CSV table of C-alpha atoms in Angstrom, one decimal:
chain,number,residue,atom,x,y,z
O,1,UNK,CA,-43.5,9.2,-14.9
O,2,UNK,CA,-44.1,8.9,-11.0
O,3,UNK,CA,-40.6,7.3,-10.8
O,4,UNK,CA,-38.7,10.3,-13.0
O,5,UNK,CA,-40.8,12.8,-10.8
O,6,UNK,CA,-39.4,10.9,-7.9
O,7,UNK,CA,-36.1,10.6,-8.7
O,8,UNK,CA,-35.7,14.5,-9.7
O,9,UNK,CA,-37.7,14.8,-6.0
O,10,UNK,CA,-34.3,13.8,-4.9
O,11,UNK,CA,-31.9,14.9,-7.1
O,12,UNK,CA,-32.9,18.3,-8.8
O,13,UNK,CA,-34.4,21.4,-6.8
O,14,UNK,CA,-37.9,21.6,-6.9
O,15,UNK,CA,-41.2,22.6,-5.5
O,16,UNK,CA,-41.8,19.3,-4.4
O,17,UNK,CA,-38.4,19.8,-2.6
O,18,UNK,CA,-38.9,23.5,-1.4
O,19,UNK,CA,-36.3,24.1,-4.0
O,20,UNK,CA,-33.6,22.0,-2.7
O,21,UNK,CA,-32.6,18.5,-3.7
O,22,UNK,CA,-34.1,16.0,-0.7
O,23,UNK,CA,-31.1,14.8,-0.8
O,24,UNK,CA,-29.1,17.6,0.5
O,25,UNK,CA,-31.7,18.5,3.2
O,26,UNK,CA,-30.3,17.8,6.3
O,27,UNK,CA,-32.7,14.6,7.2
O,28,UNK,CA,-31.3,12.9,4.4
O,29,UNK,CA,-27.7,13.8,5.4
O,30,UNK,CA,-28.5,12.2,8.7
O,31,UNK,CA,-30.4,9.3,7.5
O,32,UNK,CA,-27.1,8.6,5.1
O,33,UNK,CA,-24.9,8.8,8.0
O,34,UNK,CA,-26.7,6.4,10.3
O,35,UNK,CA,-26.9,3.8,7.3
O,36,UNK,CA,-22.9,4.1,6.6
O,37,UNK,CA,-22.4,3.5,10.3
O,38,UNK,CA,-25.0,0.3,10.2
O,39,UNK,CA,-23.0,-0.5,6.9
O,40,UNK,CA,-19.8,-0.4,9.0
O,41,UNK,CA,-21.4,-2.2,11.8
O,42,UNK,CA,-22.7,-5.4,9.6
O,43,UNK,CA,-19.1,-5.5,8.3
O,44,UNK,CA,-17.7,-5.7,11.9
O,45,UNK,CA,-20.2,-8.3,12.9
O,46,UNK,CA,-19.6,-10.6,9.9
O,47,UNK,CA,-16.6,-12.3,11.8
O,48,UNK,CA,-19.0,-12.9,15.0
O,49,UNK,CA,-21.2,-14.5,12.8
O,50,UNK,CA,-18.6,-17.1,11.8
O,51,UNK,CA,-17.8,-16.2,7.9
O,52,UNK,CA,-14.7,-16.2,6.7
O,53,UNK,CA,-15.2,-13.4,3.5
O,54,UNK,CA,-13.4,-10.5,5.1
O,55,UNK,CA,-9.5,-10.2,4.5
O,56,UNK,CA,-6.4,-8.9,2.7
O,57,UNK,CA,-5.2,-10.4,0.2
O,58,UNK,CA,-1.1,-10.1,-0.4
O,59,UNK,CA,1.6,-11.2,-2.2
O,60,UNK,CA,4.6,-10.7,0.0
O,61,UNK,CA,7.7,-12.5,0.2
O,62,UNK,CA,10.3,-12.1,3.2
O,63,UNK,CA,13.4,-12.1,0.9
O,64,UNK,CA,11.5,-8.8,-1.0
O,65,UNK,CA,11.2,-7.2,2.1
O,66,UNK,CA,15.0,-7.1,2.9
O,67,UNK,CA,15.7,-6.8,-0.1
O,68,UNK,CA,13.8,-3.0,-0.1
O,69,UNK,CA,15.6,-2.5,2.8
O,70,UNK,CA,18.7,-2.7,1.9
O,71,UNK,CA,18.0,-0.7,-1.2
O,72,UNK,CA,16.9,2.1,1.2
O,73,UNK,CA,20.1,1.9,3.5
O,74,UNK,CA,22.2,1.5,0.2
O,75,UNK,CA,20.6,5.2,-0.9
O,76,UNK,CA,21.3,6.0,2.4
O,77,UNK,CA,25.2,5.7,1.8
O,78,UNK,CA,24.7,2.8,4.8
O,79,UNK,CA,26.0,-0.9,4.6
O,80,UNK,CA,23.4,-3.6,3.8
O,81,UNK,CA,22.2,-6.0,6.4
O,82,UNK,CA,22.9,-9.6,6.6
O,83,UNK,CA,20.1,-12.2,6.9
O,84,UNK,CA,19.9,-14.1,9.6
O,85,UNK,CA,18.1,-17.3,9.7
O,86,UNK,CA,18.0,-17.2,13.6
O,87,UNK,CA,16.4,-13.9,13.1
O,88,UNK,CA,13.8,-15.1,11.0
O,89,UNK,CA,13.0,-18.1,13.1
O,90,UNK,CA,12.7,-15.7,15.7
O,91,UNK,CA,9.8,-13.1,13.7
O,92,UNK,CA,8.5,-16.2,12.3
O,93,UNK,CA,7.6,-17.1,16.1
O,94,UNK,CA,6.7,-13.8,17.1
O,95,UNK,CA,4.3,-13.3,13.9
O,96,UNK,CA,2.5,-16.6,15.3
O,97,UNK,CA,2.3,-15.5,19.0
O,98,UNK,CA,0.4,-12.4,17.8
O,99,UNK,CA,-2.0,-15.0,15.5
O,100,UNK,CA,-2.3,-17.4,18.0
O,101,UNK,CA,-2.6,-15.0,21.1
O,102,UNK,CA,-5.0,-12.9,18.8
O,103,UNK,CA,-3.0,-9.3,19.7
O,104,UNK,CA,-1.4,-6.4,17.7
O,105,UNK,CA,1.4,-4.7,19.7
O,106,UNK,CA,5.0,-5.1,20.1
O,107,UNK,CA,4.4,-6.7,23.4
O,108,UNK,CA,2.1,-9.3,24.1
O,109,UNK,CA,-0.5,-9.2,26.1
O,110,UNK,CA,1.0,-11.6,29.2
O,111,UNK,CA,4.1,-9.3,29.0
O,112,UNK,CA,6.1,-10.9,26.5
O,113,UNK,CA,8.5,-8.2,24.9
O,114,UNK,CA,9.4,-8.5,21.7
O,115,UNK,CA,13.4,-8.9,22.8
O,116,UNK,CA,12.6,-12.6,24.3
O,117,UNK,CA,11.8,-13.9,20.9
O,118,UNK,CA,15.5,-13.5,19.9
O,119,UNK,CA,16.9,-14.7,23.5
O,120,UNK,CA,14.5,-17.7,22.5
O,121,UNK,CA,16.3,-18.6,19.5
O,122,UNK,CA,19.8,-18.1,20.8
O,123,UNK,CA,20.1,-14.5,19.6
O,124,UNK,CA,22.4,-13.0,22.0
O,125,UNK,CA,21.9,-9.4,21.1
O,126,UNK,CA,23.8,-6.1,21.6
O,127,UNK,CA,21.1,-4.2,19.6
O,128,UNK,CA,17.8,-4.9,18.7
O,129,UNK,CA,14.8,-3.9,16.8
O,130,UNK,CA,11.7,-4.5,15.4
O,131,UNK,CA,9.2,-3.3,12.9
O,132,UNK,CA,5.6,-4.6,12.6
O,133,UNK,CA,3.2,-4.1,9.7
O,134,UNK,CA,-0.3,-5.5,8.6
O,135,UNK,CA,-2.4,-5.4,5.9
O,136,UNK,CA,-0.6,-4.5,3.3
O,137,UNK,CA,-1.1,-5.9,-0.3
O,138,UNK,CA,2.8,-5.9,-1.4
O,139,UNK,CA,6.2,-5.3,0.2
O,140,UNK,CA,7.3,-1.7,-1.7
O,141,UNK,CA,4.1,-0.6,0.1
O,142,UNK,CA,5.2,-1.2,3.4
O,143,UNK,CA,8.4,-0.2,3.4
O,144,UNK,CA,7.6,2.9,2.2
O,145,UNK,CA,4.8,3.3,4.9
O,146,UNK,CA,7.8,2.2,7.7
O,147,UNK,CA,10.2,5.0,5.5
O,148,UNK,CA,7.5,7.4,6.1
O,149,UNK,CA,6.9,7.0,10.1
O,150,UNK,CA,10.4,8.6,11.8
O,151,UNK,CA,10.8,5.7,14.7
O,152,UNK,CA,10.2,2.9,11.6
O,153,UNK,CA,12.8,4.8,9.4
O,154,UNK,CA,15.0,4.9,12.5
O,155,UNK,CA,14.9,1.2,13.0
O,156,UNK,CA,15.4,0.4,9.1
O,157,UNK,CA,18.1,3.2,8.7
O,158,UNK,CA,19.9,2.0,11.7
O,159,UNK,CA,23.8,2.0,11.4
O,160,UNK,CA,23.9,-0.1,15.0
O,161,UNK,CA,22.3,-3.1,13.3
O,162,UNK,CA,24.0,-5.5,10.9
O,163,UNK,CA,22.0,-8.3,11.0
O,164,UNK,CA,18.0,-8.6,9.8
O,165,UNK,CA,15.1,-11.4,9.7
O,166,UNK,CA,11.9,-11.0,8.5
O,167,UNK,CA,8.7,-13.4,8.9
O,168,UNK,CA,5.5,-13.0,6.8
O,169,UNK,CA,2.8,-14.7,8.6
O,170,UNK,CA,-0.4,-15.3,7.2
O,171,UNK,CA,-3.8,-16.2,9.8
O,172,UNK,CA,-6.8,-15.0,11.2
O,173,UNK,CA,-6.7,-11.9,13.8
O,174,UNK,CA,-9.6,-10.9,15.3
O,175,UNK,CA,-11.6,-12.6,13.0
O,176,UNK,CA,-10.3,-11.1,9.4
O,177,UNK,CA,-7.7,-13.2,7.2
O,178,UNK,CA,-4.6,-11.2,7.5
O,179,UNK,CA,-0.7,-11.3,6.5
O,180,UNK,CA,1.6,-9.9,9.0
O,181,UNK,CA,5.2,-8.9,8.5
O,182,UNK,CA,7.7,-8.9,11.5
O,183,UNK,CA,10.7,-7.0,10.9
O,184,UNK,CA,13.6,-8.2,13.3
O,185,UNK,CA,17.0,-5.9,13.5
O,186,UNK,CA,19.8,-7.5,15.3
O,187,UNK,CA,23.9,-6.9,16.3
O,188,UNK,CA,25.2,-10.0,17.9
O,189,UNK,CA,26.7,-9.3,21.2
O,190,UNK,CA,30.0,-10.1,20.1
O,191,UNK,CA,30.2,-8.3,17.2
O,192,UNK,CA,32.5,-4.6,17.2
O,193,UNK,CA,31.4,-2.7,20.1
O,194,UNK,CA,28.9,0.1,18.8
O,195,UNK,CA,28.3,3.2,19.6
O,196,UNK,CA,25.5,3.3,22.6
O,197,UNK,CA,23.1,0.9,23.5
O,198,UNK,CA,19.6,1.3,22.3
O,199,UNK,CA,17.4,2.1,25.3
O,200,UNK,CA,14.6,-0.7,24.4
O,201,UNK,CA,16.8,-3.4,23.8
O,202,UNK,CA,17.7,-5.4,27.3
O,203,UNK,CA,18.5,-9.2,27.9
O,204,UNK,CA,15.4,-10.7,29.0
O,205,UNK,CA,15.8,-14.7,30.2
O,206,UNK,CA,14.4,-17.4,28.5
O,207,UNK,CA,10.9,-18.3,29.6
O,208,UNK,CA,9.2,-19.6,26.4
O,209,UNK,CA,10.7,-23.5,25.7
O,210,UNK,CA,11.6,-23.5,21.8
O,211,UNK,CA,9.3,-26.7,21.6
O,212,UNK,CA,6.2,-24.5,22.1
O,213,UNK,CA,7.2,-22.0,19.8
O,214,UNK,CA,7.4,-24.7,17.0
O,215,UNK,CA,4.6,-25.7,17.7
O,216,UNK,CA,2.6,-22.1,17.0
O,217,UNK,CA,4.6,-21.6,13.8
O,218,UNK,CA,3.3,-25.5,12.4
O,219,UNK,CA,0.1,-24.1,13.1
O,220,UNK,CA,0.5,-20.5,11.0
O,221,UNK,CA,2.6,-21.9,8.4
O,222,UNK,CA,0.1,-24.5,7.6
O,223,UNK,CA,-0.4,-23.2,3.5
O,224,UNK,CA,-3.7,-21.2,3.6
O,225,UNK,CA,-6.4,-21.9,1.3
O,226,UNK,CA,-6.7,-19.6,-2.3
O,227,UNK,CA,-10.0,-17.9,-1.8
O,228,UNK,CA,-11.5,-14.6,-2.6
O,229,UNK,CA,-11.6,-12.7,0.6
O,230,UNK,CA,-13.5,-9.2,0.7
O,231,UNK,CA,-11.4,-6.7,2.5
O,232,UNK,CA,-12.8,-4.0,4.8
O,233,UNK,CA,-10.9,-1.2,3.9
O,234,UNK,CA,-11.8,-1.4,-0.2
O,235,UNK,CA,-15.6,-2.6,0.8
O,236,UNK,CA,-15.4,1.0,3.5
O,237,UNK,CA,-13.4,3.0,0.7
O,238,UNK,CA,-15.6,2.1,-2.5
O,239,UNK,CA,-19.0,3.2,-0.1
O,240,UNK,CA,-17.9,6.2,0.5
O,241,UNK,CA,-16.6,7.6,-2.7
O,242,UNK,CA,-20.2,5.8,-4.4
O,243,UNK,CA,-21.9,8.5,-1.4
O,244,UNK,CA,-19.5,11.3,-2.1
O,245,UNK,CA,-19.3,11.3,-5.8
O,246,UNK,CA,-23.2,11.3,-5.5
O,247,UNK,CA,-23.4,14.1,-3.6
O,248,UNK,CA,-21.1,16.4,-5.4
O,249,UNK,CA,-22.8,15.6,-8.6
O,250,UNK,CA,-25.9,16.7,-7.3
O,251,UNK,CA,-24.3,19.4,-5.0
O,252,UNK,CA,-23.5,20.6,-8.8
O,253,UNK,CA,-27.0,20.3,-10.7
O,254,UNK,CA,-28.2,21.9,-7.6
O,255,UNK,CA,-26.2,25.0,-7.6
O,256,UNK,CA,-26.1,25.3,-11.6
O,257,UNK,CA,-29.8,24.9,-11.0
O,258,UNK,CA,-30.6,27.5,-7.9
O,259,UNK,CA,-27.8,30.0,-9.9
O,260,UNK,CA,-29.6,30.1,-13.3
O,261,UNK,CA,-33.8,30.0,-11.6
O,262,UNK,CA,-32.4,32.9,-8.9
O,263,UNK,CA,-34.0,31.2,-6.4
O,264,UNK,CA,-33.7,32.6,-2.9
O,265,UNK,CA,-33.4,30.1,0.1
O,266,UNK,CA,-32.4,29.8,3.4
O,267,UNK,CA,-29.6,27.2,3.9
O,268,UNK,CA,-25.9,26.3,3.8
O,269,UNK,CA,-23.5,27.4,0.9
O,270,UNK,CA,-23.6,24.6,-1.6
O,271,UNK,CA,-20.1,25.8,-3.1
O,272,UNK,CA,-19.0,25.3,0.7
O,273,UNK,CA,-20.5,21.7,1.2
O,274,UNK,CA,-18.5,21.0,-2.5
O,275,UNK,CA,-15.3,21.6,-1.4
O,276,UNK,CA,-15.5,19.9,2.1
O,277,UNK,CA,-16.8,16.7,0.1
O,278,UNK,CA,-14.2,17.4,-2.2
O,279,UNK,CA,-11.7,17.5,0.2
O,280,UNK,CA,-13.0,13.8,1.7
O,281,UNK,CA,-13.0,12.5,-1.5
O,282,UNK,CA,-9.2,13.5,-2.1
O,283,UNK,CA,-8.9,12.1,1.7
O,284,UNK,CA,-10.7,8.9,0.8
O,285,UNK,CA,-8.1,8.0,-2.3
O,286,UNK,CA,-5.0,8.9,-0.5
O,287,UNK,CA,-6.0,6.2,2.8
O,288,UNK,CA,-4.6,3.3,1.7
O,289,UNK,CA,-4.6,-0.2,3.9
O,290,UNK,CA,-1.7,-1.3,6.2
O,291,UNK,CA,-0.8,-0.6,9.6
O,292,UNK,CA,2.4,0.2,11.5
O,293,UNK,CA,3.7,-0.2,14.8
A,1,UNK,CA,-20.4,32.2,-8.4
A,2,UNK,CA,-21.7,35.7,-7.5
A,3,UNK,CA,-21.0,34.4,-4.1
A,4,UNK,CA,-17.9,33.4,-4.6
A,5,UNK,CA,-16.5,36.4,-5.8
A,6,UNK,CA,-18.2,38.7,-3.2
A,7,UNK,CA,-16.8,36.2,-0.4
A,8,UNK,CA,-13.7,35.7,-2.0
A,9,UNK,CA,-11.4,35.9,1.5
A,10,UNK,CA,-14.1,33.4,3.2
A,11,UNK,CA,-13.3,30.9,0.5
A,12,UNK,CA,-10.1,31.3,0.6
A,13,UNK,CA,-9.8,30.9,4.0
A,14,UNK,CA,-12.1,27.6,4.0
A,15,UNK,CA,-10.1,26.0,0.7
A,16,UNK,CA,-7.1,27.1,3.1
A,17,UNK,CA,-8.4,24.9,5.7
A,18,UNK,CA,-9.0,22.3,3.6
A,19,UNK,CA,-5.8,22.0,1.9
A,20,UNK,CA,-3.9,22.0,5.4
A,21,UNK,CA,-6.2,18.6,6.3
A,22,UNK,CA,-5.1,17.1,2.7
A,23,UNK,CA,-1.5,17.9,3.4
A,24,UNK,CA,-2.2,16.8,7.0
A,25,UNK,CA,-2.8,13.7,6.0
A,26,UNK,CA,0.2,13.1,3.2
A,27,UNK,CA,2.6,14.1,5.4
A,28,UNK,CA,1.1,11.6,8.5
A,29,UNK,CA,0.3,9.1,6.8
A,30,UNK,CA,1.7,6.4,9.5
A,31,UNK,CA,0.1,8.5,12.5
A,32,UNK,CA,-3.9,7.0,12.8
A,33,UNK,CA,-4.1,9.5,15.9
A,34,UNK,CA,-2.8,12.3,14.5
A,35,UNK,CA,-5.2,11.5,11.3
A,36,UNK,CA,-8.1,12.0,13.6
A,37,UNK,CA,-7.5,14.5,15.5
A,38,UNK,CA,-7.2,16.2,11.3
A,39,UNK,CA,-10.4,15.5,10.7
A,40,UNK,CA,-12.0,16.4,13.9
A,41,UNK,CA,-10.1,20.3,13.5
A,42,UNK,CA,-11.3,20.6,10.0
A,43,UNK,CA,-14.7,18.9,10.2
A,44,UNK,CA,-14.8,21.8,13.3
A,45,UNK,CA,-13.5,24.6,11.6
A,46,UNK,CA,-16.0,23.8,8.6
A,47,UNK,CA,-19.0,24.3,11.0
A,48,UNK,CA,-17.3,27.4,12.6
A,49,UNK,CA,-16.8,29.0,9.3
A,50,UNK,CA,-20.4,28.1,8.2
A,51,UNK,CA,-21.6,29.9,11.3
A,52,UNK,CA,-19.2,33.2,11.1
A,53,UNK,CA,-20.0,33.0,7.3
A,54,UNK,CA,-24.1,33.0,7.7
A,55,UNK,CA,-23.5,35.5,10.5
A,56,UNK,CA,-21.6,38.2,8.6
A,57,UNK,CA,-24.2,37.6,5.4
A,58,UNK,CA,-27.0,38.2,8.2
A,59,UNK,CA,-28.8,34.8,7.0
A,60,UNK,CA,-27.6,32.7,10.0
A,61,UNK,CA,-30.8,30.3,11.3
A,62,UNK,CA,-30.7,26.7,13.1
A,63,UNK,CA,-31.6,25.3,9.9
A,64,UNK,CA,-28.1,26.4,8.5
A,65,UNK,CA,-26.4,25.1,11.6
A,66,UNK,CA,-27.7,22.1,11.8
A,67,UNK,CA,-26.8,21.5,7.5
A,68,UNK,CA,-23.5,22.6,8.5
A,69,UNK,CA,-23.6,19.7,11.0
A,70,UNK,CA,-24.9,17.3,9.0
A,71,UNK,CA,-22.7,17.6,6.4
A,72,UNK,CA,-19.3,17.9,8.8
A,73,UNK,CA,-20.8,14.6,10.3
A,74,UNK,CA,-21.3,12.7,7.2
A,75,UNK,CA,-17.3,13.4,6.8
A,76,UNK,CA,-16.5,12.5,9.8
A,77,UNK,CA,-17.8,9.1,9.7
A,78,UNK,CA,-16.6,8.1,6.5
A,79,UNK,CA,-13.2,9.6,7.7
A,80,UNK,CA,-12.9,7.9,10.8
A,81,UNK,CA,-14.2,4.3,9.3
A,82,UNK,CA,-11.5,4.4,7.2
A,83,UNK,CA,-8.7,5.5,9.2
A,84,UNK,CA,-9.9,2.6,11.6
A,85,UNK,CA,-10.1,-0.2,8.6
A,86,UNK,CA,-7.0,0.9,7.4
């Protein structure tokens, strides 16, 4: 009985409660706030701490990835690209420079641009271009999240390039089991003289031997073990709808409650805290993971 | 529901917020930055219009305020951790 009268203490307006579930009072809006940002701490600290739980699982394959590509430049009324195996050798290195200099950028963080990786390889490039994503679970998901961003559409819907590699790279960054897809877009210097030159792309000279480059890529393409990993984004997403959902469900009982008693109180409008935590709800499902750059 | 109807243009208004931050975010989906700065201008407006609500109905205390607050803050956070874990 103590239990059910503490439970509707929380839930249901009440005397007890100054006719206002104690969990809408402001205190306990507070004290749910701090606890999602401890929440978010632990799962930031879990890394430090030397387990390897956290991750993304995917199942992407290179050949997929062009494969969408082309599809979108097909619809496009454009001329497919052709894969390059230099070009993939080339992302293939540059997905293992990020792993194994732990960095997420086009350019690394000693100054490496992106361009030397296919001057490393023996790419001599008019035009070039890349595309980096993370985190995604499968490729139709990614290309549609490069389709949607204007400078990755640009790159992908590209009439200067002909030629494309693409790496999937799978490895630890910054302590979370990740796959990384580097998107490489190429014209060989001798091929018919295009339009204009892309402002980014400029001959760099070779600094990086090949030798060390192949030795970074035996170290990521090493086949990775088949565990379960916990990723950070569904572990973040499922919290907050669980806190949400609760909160309009009572946000609910409360104002069916307050409407029907005619009780009288001072505080915020509960129809107006419903459809902001509506509205974050509706936020929550449309986040998906992956990043672009 | 009284309330709703009496205050119709206020919640209109405030659902019109809100639906520019949904849309906000389907049609930038691939700009984090952008994304935040969203949820900053709507968690913000939400406060605003709890305050110029409260104040118009003549019921406007710290109390309110601070609700507001909390509530814009809870949002925020969940918002923001999962634009960054994305």
């Amino acid at each position: 009985m103590k239990f059910i009268r503490k439970i509707a203490h929380l839930l249901v307006p009440r005397e007890s409660n100054n006719q206002k579930a104690k969990l809408l009072h402001s205190s306990s809006l507070t004290l749910i706030t701090f606890a999602f940002i401890f929440y978010q701490l632990a799962i930031s600290l879990i890394p430090s701490l030397g387990s390897r739980v956290l991750g993304y699982a995917a199942n992407i394959s290179p050949e997929e990835v062009i494969r969408l590509t082309n599809e979108k430049r097909i619809n496009d009324g454009l001329l497919p690209l052709e894969e390059n195996s230099t070009l993939s050798q080339a992302a293939q290195a540059k997905g293992a420079d990020m792993l194994v200099k732990g960095y997420w950028a086009h350019v690394a963080p000693d100054g490496t641009q992106p361009w030397q990786f296919f001057t490393n390889f023996g790419y001599k490039y008019r035009y070039a271009g890349e595309n980096l994503a993370k985190d995604f679970s499968n490729p139709q998901s990614t290309v549609d999240a490069w389709m949607a961003s204007p400078s990755h559409r640009e790159n992908l819907l590209s009439p200067k390039y002909k030629e494309i590699g693409v790496a999937v790279v799978e490895g630890n960054l910054a302590g979370i089991d990740t796959t990384i897809i580097v998107q490489f877009f190429g014209t060989k210097y001798v091929d018919t003289m295009p339009v204009a030159p892309i402002a980014k792309a400029k001959e760099l000279p070779v600094n990086t031997p090949i030798s060390k480059i192949e030795e970074q890529l035996a170290i990521i393409t090493a086949p990775s073990q088949s565990k379960r990993l916990v990723s950070p984004f569904n572990a973040t997403k499922n919290i907050s709808l669980l806190i949400a959902g609760l909160l309009l469900i009572i946000l609910v009982i409360d104002g069916v409650i307050v409407s029907k008693r005619n009780i009288v109180r001072i505080g915020g409008r509960s129809l107006a805290h419903f459809a902001f935590l509506g509205m974050i709800v509706i936020i929550t499902l449309l986040l998906k993971a992956g990043q672009i750059i | 529901m009284r309330g709703f109807t009496k205050h119709l243009a206020h919640y209109l208004t405030l659902f019109g917020i809100f639906l520019v931050g949904i849309l906000a975010f389907i049609f930038f989906s691939y700009d984090q930055s952008f994304q935040i700065i969203t949820a900053i201008a709507v968690a913000l407006s939400y406060v605003v219009w709890g305050i110029v609500h409260h104040l118009i109905h003549r019921d406007l205390y710290l109390a309110v305020v601070i609700e507001y607050l909390a509530v814009a803050s809870l949002g925020l956070v969940i918002i923001f951790s999962l634009i960054l874990r994305s």
